[in-house]
Amino acid sequence: MLDAQTIKTIKATLPLIQQTGPDLTAHFYNRMFTYNPQLKDIFNMSNQRNGNQREALFNAICAYAANVDNLGALGPAVEKIAQKHTSFAIRPDQYQIVGTHLLATIEEMLNPGNEVLEAWGKAYQVLAGVFIQREEEIYQYNEHQPGGWRGTRAFRITDIQSRSSVIKSFELQPADGLPVESYKPGQYIAVWLKETGFSNQEIRQYSLTRAADGKSYRIAVKYEPQGTVSSWLHHHAQEGDSLDLAPPAGDFFIQAQPDTPITLISAGVGQTPMLAMLHSLANKKHMAPVVWLHAAKNGEADAFSEEVTQIGGRLARFDKAIWFSQPGVGDRGLYQHLGHMRLQNVERLISAPGMQFYFCGPLGFMQSVAQQLGEMGVDSSCMHYEVFGPHKVLAETMS
């Protein structure tokens, strides 16, 4: 626990930290990678270049400082970050490296004096301890689950299928032929790659796209022209190739009682965690209404459409609606609505009392969905979402 003077010092210096903006975390990352370049094998360097990781870390630092006297308020954020850290196999000693460079950054940019540096040092050690403890719990949980493991495990690609003009699915089976750990529908798996031509080892998280079967995993990957891993998977990966996986992780997953109405909302590749949820609901013979709402550019970009129809047909009460923003000449009958998703078009389908809404897609899309749901009177406690990449809070990013 932190003493009263340390808490007071942290809160007093928070405005100074806030004034730096993400420049603080830009300095931090540049410093850390200069002194510890081996960490480039852990961090997503694409998120470094586009600034997303810097912004996410800066927001996390400010949130921690603002709640340094009430760490319980940070519980959901800690869980989300800890889950992601375990997919990177983060170790306790790496927290010490981060702490060293964070304090050095504060000193070099702000020169606040020893009292302030000591306070931030104490506060960082407390926060690091929270993460280390929670992450060790997750590591041990994964290790002792049937089919579970710690660290990474060798898998082989056993099937590759084109699902749309930009999305391919990959079937992954363990190289040792043994069972694999189960997972909650909505969680992701981390793919570790170090291929010839890569500057660094690359780690990416991809949603698991069907219900757990204890034998294999399936992911779906959208091709990104500048994406190191997605480019390799789309253009170079072949059946029989090996890659390493960390155990399933993530705090975004469906939790539904049999009588809970569910709406699954997505755009583009954001449908991947929704697919696992839909499969799981069908396997459990969910009796309450299930609604599938999806937005895509056109029929060529609408992945898994036949699978959604097939799985939805196993549910007692299933409805779906599709939006195409730029339909092609042959897309008639493949969509119900033109343009961007407008939930008022389907309000009659999604107005059941107690309905829970799960959504995923580009940030702007999710901001729009959250705003529309709010305007329809849906409480935020009924909204559950996943941001691919560094986390953002939708309420804080809506304009």
Short mmCIF file of C-alpha atoms in Angstrom, two decimals:
data_model
loop_
_atom_site.label_atom_id
_atom_site.label_comp_id
_atom_site.label_asym_id
_atom_site.label_seq_id
_atom_site.Cartn_x
_atom_site.Cartn_y
_atom_site.Cartn_z
CA MET A 1 0.00 0.00 0.00
CA LEU A 2 1.13 3.54 -0.68
CA ASP A 3 1.51 6.06 2.11
CA ALA A 4 -0.50 9.29 2.19
CA GLN A 5 2.44 11.50 1.19
CA THR A 6 3.22 9.39 -1.87
CA ILE A 7 -0.42 9.52 -2.97
CA LYS A 8 -0.49 13.28 -2.45
CA THR A 9 2.68 13.72 -4.52
CA ILE A 10 1.39 11.58 -7.36
CA LYS A 11 -1.89 13.47 -7.56
CA ALA A 12 -0.13 16.83 -7.33
CA THR A 13 2.17 16.02 -10.24
CA LEU A 14 -0.48 14.40 -12.45
CA PRO A 15 -1.34 17.72 -14.20
CA LEU A 16 2.33 18.09 -15.12
CA ILE A 17 2.32 14.60 -16.62
CA GLN A 18 -0.92 15.28 -18.47
CA GLN A 19 0.54 18.39 -20.09
CA THR A 20 3.18 16.32 -21.84
CA GLY A 21 0.60 14.32 -23.74
CA PRO A 22 1.81 11.20 -25.58
CA ASP A 23 5.21 12.93 -26.02
CA LEU A 24 6.04 11.40 -22.66
CA THR A 25 5.41 7.86 -23.82
CA ALA A 26 7.08 8.51 -27.18
CA HIS A 27 10.24 9.49 -25.29
CA PHE A 28 9.82 6.44 -23.05
CA TYR A 29 9.53 3.94 -25.90
CA ASN A 30 12.40 5.48 -27.86
CA ARG A 31 14.59 5.30 -24.77
CA MET A 32 13.61 1.75 -23.87
CA PHE A 33 14.15 0.38 -27.37
CA THR A 34 17.52 2.13 -27.57
CA TYR A 35 18.77 0.53 -24.35
CA ASN A 36 16.81 -2.72 -24.61
CA PRO A 37 16.32 -3.48 -28.32
CA GLN A 38 15.42 -7.10 -27.49
CA LEU A 39 11.99 -5.82 -26.43
CA LYS A 40 11.22 -5.10 -30.07
CA ASP A 41 10.56 -8.84 -30.23
CA ILE A 42 7.67 -8.35 -27.82
CA PHE A 43 6.08 -5.03 -28.77
CA ASN A 44 4.06 -4.51 -31.95
CA MET A 45 6.28 -2.03 -33.81
CA SER A 46 3.43 -1.11 -36.17
CA ASN A 47 1.54 0.29 -33.19
CA GLN A 48 4.69 2.21 -32.29
CA ARG A 49 4.84 3.82 -35.71
CA ASN A 50 1.18 4.81 -35.83
CA GLY A 51 1.20 6.13 -32.26
CA ASN A 52 -1.58 3.88 -30.95
CA GLN A 53 0.55 2.18 -28.31
CA ARG A 54 1.98 5.48 -27.11
CA GLU A 55 -1.48 6.93 -26.69
CA ALA A 56 -2.74 3.82 -24.89
CA LEU A 57 0.18 3.82 -22.44
CA PHE A 58 -0.17 7.53 -21.76
CA ASN A 59 -3.88 7.13 -21.00
CA ALA A 60 -3.10 4.17 -18.73
CA ILE A 61 -0.50 6.17 -16.79
CA CYS A 62 -2.91 9.05 -16.28
CA ALA A 63 -5.73 6.71 -15.24
CA TYR A 64 -3.49 4.99 -12.72
CA ALA A 65 -2.29 8.26 -11.22
CA ALA A 66 -5.85 9.58 -10.96
CA ASN A 67 -6.93 6.42 -9.10
CA VAL A 68 -3.76 5.77 -7.13
CA ASP A 69 -5.78 5.93 -3.92
CA ASN A 70 -8.52 3.65 -5.29
CA LEU A 71 -6.90 0.83 -7.25
CA GLY A 72 -10.14 -1.15 -7.21
CA ALA A 73 -11.48 1.24 -9.85
CA LEU A 74 -8.78 0.00 -12.21
CA GLY A 75 -9.83 -3.64 -11.95
CA PRO A 76 -11.36 -4.01 -15.46
CA ALA A 77 -8.42 -2.20 -17.09
CA VAL A 78 -5.91 -4.32 -15.18
CA GLU A 79 -7.64 -7.52 -16.30
CA LYS A 80 -7.70 -6.46 -19.96
CA ILE A 81 -4.00 -5.54 -19.93
CA ALA A 82 -2.97 -8.61 -17.91
CA GLN A 83 -4.74 -10.91 -20.36
CA LYS A 84 -2.90 -9.31 -23.27
CA HIS A 85 0.41 -9.41 -21.40
CA THR A 86 0.14 -13.16 -20.92
CA SER A 87 -0.26 -13.62 -24.67
CA PHE A 88 3.11 -11.86 -24.95
CA ALA A 89 4.53 -14.07 -22.15
CA ILE A 90 5.58 -10.96 -20.20
CA ARG A 91 7.98 -11.76 -17.32
CA PRO A 92 8.47 -10.00 -13.96
CA ASP A 93 11.99 -8.86 -14.88
CA GLN A 94 10.60 -6.97 -17.87
CA TYR A 95 8.53 -4.83 -15.51
CA GLN A 96 11.77 -3.68 -13.93
CA ILE A 97 13.09 -2.62 -17.33
CA VAL A 98 9.92 -0.68 -18.04
CA GLY A 99 10.03 0.96 -14.62
CA THR A 100 13.63 2.06 -15.06
CA HIS A 101 12.92 3.77 -18.37
CA LEU A 102 9.63 5.29 -17.23
CA LEU A 103 11.29 7.02 -14.26
CA ALA A 104 14.23 8.09 -16.41
CA THR A 105 11.79 9.57 -18.91
CA ILE A 106 9.99 11.57 -16.23
CA GLU A 107 13.34 12.86 -14.97
CA GLU A 108 14.69 13.74 -18.42
CA MET A 109 11.52 15.45 -19.65
CA LEU A 110 10.27 17.12 -16.47
CA ASN A 111 13.17 17.17 -13.97
CA PRO A 112 10.67 17.16 -11.07
CA GLY A 113 13.15 16.40 -8.26
CA ASN A 114 13.93 13.37 -6.14
CA GLU A 115 10.77 13.49 -4.01
CA VAL A 116 8.54 13.22 -7.07
CA LEU A 117 10.69 10.53 -8.68
CA GLU A 118 10.67 8.47 -5.49
CA ALA A 119 6.88 8.76 -5.28
CA TRP A 120 6.40 7.64 -8.87
CA GLY A 121 8.88 4.85 -8.30
CA LYS A 122 6.90 3.57 -5.33
CA ALA A 123 3.64 3.88 -7.24
CA TYR A 124 5.05 1.98 -10.22
CA GLN A 125 6.27 -0.88 -8.03
CA VAL A 126 2.80 -1.25 -6.52
CA LEU A 127 1.17 -1.33 -9.96
CA ALA A 128 3.80 -3.72 -11.33
CA GLY A 129 3.13 -6.00 -8.37
CA VAL A 130 -0.59 -6.05 -9.19
CA PHE A 131 0.10 -7.06 -12.77
CA ILE A 132 2.76 -9.62 -11.91
CA GLN A 133 0.46 -11.34 -9.44
CA ARG A 134 -2.54 -11.40 -11.78
CA GLU A 135 -0.49 -12.56 -14.74
CA GLU A 136 1.06 -15.40 -12.75
CA GLU A 137 -2.46 -16.50 -11.82
CA ILE A 138 -3.37 -16.58 -15.52
CA TYR A 139 -0.18 -18.46 -16.44
CA GLN A 140 -0.87 -21.08 -13.79
CA TYR A 141 -4.52 -21.37 -14.81
CA ASN A 142 -3.57 -21.98 -18.45
CA GLU A 143 -0.82 -24.41 -17.50
CA HIS A 144 -3.13 -26.61 -15.45
CA GLN A 145 -6.14 -26.65 -17.78
CA PRO A 146 -6.74 -29.83 -19.81
CA GLY A 147 -4.72 -29.31 -22.98
CA GLY A 148 -3.19 -26.16 -21.53
CA TRP A 149 0.37 -24.90 -21.56
CA ARG A 150 2.60 -22.05 -20.42
CA GLY A 151 4.56 -19.82 -22.79
CA THR A 152 4.31 -20.90 -26.42
CA ARG A 153 3.50 -24.18 -28.13
CA ALA A 154 4.20 -25.38 -31.67
CA PHE A 155 1.24 -25.63 -34.04
CA ARG A 156 0.87 -26.46 -37.73
CA ILE A 157 -1.38 -24.86 -40.31
CA THR A 158 -3.64 -27.64 -41.54
CA ASP A 159 -6.13 -25.71 -43.66
CA ILE A 160 -6.25 -22.29 -45.35
CA GLN A 161 -9.43 -20.93 -46.93
CA SER A 162 -10.23 -17.62 -48.61
CA ARG A 163 -13.33 -16.26 -46.92
CA SER A 164 -13.57 -12.92 -48.75
CA SER A 165 -11.46 -10.70 -50.96
CA VAL A 166 -9.37 -9.69 -47.92
CA ILE A 167 -9.92 -12.39 -45.25
CA LYS A 168 -8.48 -15.89 -45.00
CA SER A 169 -9.12 -18.46 -42.28
CA PHE A 170 -6.40 -20.71 -40.85
CA GLU A 171 -6.92 -24.03 -39.11
CA LEU A 172 -4.23 -24.65 -36.49
CA GLN A 173 -3.48 -28.03 -34.90
CA PRO A 174 -0.86 -28.77 -32.22
CA ALA A 175 2.35 -30.31 -33.55
CA ASP A 176 2.39 -32.82 -30.68
CA GLY A 177 -1.09 -34.12 -31.57
CA LEU A 178 -2.33 -33.67 -28.00
CA PRO A 179 -5.54 -31.86 -26.93
CA VAL A 180 -5.65 -28.08 -26.73
CA GLU A 181 -7.02 -25.81 -24.04
CA SER A 182 -10.62 -24.67 -24.23
CA TYR A 183 -11.55 -20.98 -24.41
CA LYS A 184 -14.45 -18.63 -23.96
CA PRO A 185 -16.24 -17.48 -27.15
CA GLY A 186 -14.81 -14.07 -27.97
CA GLN A 187 -11.27 -14.69 -26.74
CA TYR A 188 -8.17 -14.58 -28.94
CA ILE A 189 -4.97 -16.50 -29.53
CA ALA A 190 -1.51 -14.98 -29.97
CA VAL A 191 0.53 -16.00 -33.02
CA TRP A 192 4.33 -15.75 -32.64
CA LEU A 193 6.36 -15.52 -35.85
CA LYS A 194 10.03 -14.98 -36.67
CA GLU A 195 10.42 -15.49 -40.39
CA THR A 196 13.28 -14.75 -42.77
CA GLY A 197 13.04 -11.10 -43.72
CA PHE A 198 11.39 -10.02 -40.47
CA SER A 199 13.33 -7.33 -38.59
CA ASN A 200 12.03 -8.68 -35.31
CA GLN A 201 9.91 -11.46 -33.91
CA GLU A 202 6.28 -10.52 -34.44
CA ILE A 203 3.36 -11.33 -32.12
CA ARG A 204 -0.25 -10.73 -33.12
CA GLN A 205 -3.56 -11.59 -31.49
CA TYR A 206 -6.36 -13.05 -33.59
CA SER A 207 -9.86 -13.90 -32.43
CA LEU A 208 -10.85 -17.55 -32.29
CA THR A 209 -13.71 -17.96 -34.73
CA ARG A 210 -15.72 -20.93 -33.58
CA ALA A 211 -16.68 -22.75 -30.38
CA ALA A 212 -13.91 -24.65 -28.60
CA ASP A 213 -13.55 -28.33 -29.57
CA GLY A 214 -10.41 -29.31 -27.63
CA LYS A 215 -8.62 -30.39 -30.82
CA SER A 216 -7.65 -27.31 -32.84
CA TYR A 217 -8.09 -23.58 -33.26
CA ARG A 218 -9.37 -21.49 -36.16
CA ILE A 219 -8.50 -17.85 -36.75
CA ALA A 220 -9.38 -15.44 -39.54
CA VAL A 221 -6.93 -12.78 -40.72
CA LYS A 222 -7.60 -9.66 -42.74
CA TYR A 223 -4.89 -8.72 -45.20
CA GLU A 224 -3.34 -5.33 -44.39
CA PRO A 225 -1.04 -4.01 -47.15
CA GLN A 226 1.47 -2.74 -44.57
CA GLY A 227 0.91 -5.58 -42.11
CA THR A 228 4.00 -7.71 -41.54
CA VAL A 229 2.18 -10.75 -40.15
CA SER A 230 -1.02 -10.54 -42.19
CA SER A 231 1.04 -10.19 -45.38
CA TRP A 232 3.06 -13.29 -44.51
CA LEU A 233 -0.03 -15.30 -43.64
CA HIS A 234 -1.85 -14.27 -46.83
CA HIS A 235 1.04 -14.50 -49.29
CA HIS A 236 3.54 -16.99 -47.88
CA ALA A 237 1.87 -19.32 -45.34
CA GLN A 238 1.13 -22.81 -46.59
CA GLU A 239 -0.54 -25.86 -45.12
CA GLY A 240 2.05 -27.72 -43.07
CA ASP A 241 3.91 -24.57 -41.97
CA SER A 242 4.72 -24.24 -38.28
CA LEU A 243 4.10 -21.35 -35.95
CA ASP A 244 3.96 -20.86 -32.19
CA LEU A 245 0.89 -19.97 -30.17
CA ALA A 246 0.39 -18.65 -26.66
CA PRO A 247 -2.69 -19.96 -24.78
CA PRO A 248 -6.11 -18.36 -25.40
CA ALA A 249 -6.60 -15.03 -23.61
CA GLY A 250 -8.85 -12.01 -23.44
CA ASP A 251 -11.51 -10.46 -21.23
CA PHE A 252 -14.08 -10.01 -24.02
CA PHE A 253 -16.36 -13.02 -24.19
CA ILE A 254 -20.05 -13.79 -24.09
CA GLN A 255 -21.76 -14.59 -20.79
CA ALA A 256 -25.41 -15.31 -21.33
CA GLN A 257 -28.14 -17.10 -19.45
CA PRO A 258 -30.43 -19.28 -21.61
CA ASP A 259 -33.19 -16.67 -21.45
CA THR A 260 -30.97 -13.67 -22.29
CA PRO A 261 -31.63 -12.10 -25.72
CA ILE A 262 -28.38 -11.41 -27.60
CA THR A 263 -27.41 -9.10 -30.45
CA LEU A 264 -24.05 -9.58 -32.19
CA ILE A 265 -22.94 -6.50 -34.14
CA SER A 266 -19.89 -6.25 -36.37
CA ALA A 267 -18.22 -4.63 -39.33
CA GLY A 268 -15.50 -6.12 -41.52
CA VAL A 269 -13.14 -8.48 -39.74
CA GLY A 270 -14.76 -7.44 -36.45
CA GLN A 271 -17.14 -10.35 -36.98
CA THR A 272 -14.44 -12.87 -35.98
CA PRO A 273 -15.13 -12.94 -32.21
CA MET A 274 -18.86 -12.82 -33.00
CA LEU A 275 -18.54 -16.04 -35.00
CA ALA A 276 -17.30 -17.90 -31.94
CA MET A 277 -20.19 -16.47 -29.93
CA LEU A 278 -22.72 -17.52 -32.56
CA HIS A 279 -21.28 -21.04 -32.72
CA SER A 280 -21.37 -21.30 -28.92
CA LEU A 281 -24.97 -20.10 -28.68
CA ALA A 282 -26.03 -22.63 -31.32
CA ASN A 283 -24.18 -25.46 -29.58
CA LYS A 284 -25.94 -24.61 -26.35
CA LYS A 285 -29.32 -24.45 -28.14
CA HIS A 286 -29.90 -20.90 -26.91
CA MET A 287 -33.67 -20.38 -26.72
CA ALA A 288 -33.82 -16.57 -26.43
CA PRO A 289 -33.65 -14.32 -29.53
CA VAL A 290 -30.25 -14.00 -31.22
CA VAL A 291 -29.73 -11.20 -33.77
CA TRP A 292 -26.77 -10.94 -36.17
CA LEU A 293 -26.05 -7.48 -37.58
CA HIS A 294 -23.10 -7.03 -39.91
CA ALA A 295 -21.72 -4.31 -42.17
CA ALA A 296 -19.41 -4.90 -45.14
CA LYS A 297 -18.36 -3.09 -48.29
CA ASN A 298 -20.00 -5.58 -50.64
CA GLY A 299 -20.52 -9.28 -51.27
CA GLU A 300 -16.86 -9.92 -52.06
CA ALA A 301 -15.88 -8.48 -48.66
CA ASP A 302 -18.62 -10.22 -46.67
CA ALA A 303 -16.79 -13.18 -45.13
CA PHE A 304 -18.48 -16.22 -43.56
CA SER A 305 -21.96 -15.25 -44.80
CA GLU A 306 -22.97 -18.83 -45.61
CA GLU A 307 -21.59 -20.09 -42.29
CA VAL A 308 -23.56 -17.46 -40.37
CA THR A 309 -26.78 -18.51 -42.13
CA GLN A 310 -26.08 -22.18 -41.47
CA ILE A 311 -25.24 -21.75 -37.79
CA GLY A 312 -28.08 -19.29 -37.24
CA GLY A 313 -30.45 -21.89 -38.64
CA ARG A 314 -29.71 -24.11 -35.65
CA LEU A 315 -31.05 -21.49 -33.24
CA ALA A 316 -34.65 -21.39 -32.12
CA ARG A 317 -35.05 -17.64 -32.72
CA PHE A 318 -32.53 -16.12 -35.12
CA ASP A 319 -32.62 -12.96 -37.24
CA LYS A 320 -29.94 -11.25 -39.25
CA ALA A 321 -29.54 -8.04 -41.19
CA ILE A 322 -26.66 -7.07 -43.48
CA TRP A 323 -25.56 -3.61 -44.62
CA PHE A 324 -23.44 -3.10 -47.77
CA SER A 325 -21.88 0.32 -48.24
CA GLN A 326 -20.85 -0.21 -51.89
CA PRO A 327 -22.76 -3.23 -53.25
CA GLY A 328 -21.68 -4.78 -56.53
CA VAL A 329 -23.89 -5.55 -59.49
CA GLY A 330 -24.25 -9.16 -58.40
CA ASP A 331 -25.02 -8.47 -54.74
CA ARG A 332 -28.81 -8.28 -54.98
CA GLY A 333 -30.36 -10.44 -52.27
CA LEU A 334 -27.16 -10.60 -50.21
CA TYR A 335 -27.96 -7.55 -48.09
CA GLN A 336 -30.97 -5.84 -46.58
CA HIS A 337 -29.74 -2.27 -46.10
CA LEU A 338 -27.61 0.14 -48.09
CA GLY A 339 -24.95 2.42 -46.61
CA HIS A 340 -23.65 2.55 -43.06
CA MET A 341 -25.32 0.63 -40.25
CA ARG A 342 -28.37 2.37 -38.83
CA LEU A 343 -29.85 0.48 -35.91
CA GLN A 344 -33.23 2.18 -36.22
CA ASN A 345 -33.68 0.06 -39.38
CA VAL A 346 -33.89 -3.02 -37.17
CA GLU A 347 -35.16 -1.55 -33.91
CA ARG A 348 -37.99 -4.07 -33.73
CA LEU A 349 -35.42 -6.91 -33.69
CA ILE A 350 -33.24 -5.48 -30.95
CA SER A 351 -35.75 -4.10 -28.46
CA ALA A 352 -36.25 -7.18 -26.29
CA PRO A 353 -36.03 -6.35 -22.55
CA GLY A 354 -32.64 -7.19 -21.09
CA MET A 355 -30.97 -7.71 -24.47
CA GLN A 356 -27.17 -7.77 -24.34
CA PHE A 357 -25.16 -6.25 -27.18
CA TYR A 358 -21.72 -7.47 -28.24
CA PHE A 359 -19.94 -5.53 -30.96
CA CYS A 360 -16.61 -5.27 -32.71
CA GLY A 361 -15.21 -3.47 -35.73
CA PRO A 362 -13.31 -0.32 -36.67
CA LEU A 363 -13.20 2.29 -33.92
CA GLY A 364 -15.46 4.77 -35.72
CA PHE A 365 -18.01 2.03 -36.35
CA MET A 366 -18.10 1.05 -32.69
CA GLN A 367 -18.39 4.66 -31.60
CA SER A 368 -21.42 4.97 -33.86
CA VAL A 369 -22.96 1.74 -32.55
CA ALA A 370 -22.46 2.78 -28.92
CA GLN A 371 -23.99 6.18 -29.61
CA GLN A 372 -26.98 4.73 -31.43
CA LEU A 373 -27.62 2.19 -28.69
CA GLY A 374 -27.41 4.95 -26.08
CA GLU A 375 -29.93 7.03 -28.01
CA MET A 376 -32.24 4.00 -28.05
CA GLY A 377 -32.08 3.87 -24.26
CA VAL A 378 -29.69 0.91 -23.92
CA ASP A 379 -27.70 1.10 -20.71
CA SER A 380 -23.92 0.98 -21.03
CA SER A 381 -23.88 -2.12 -18.79
CA CYS A 382 -25.57 -3.99 -21.65
CA MET A 383 -22.87 -3.01 -24.16
CA HIS A 384 -19.78 -5.19 -24.52
CA TYR A 385 -17.11 -4.48 -27.10
CA GLU A 386 -13.60 -5.33 -28.25
CA VAL A 387 -11.05 -2.95 -29.77
CA PHE A 388 -8.47 -4.64 -31.97
CA GLY A 389 -5.04 -3.29 -31.04
CA PRO A 390 -4.37 -0.97 -28.06
CA HIS A 391 -7.56 -0.49 -26.06
CA LYS A 392 -9.69 2.64 -26.26
CA VAL A 393 -12.74 3.56 -24.20
CA LEU A 394 -15.53 4.41 -26.62
CA ALA A 395 -17.19 6.96 -24.35
CA GLU A 396 -13.93 8.91 -24.17
CA THR A 397 -13.32 8.87 -27.94
CA MET A 398 -16.76 9.80 -29.25
CA SER A 399 -16.92 13.33 -30.61
#
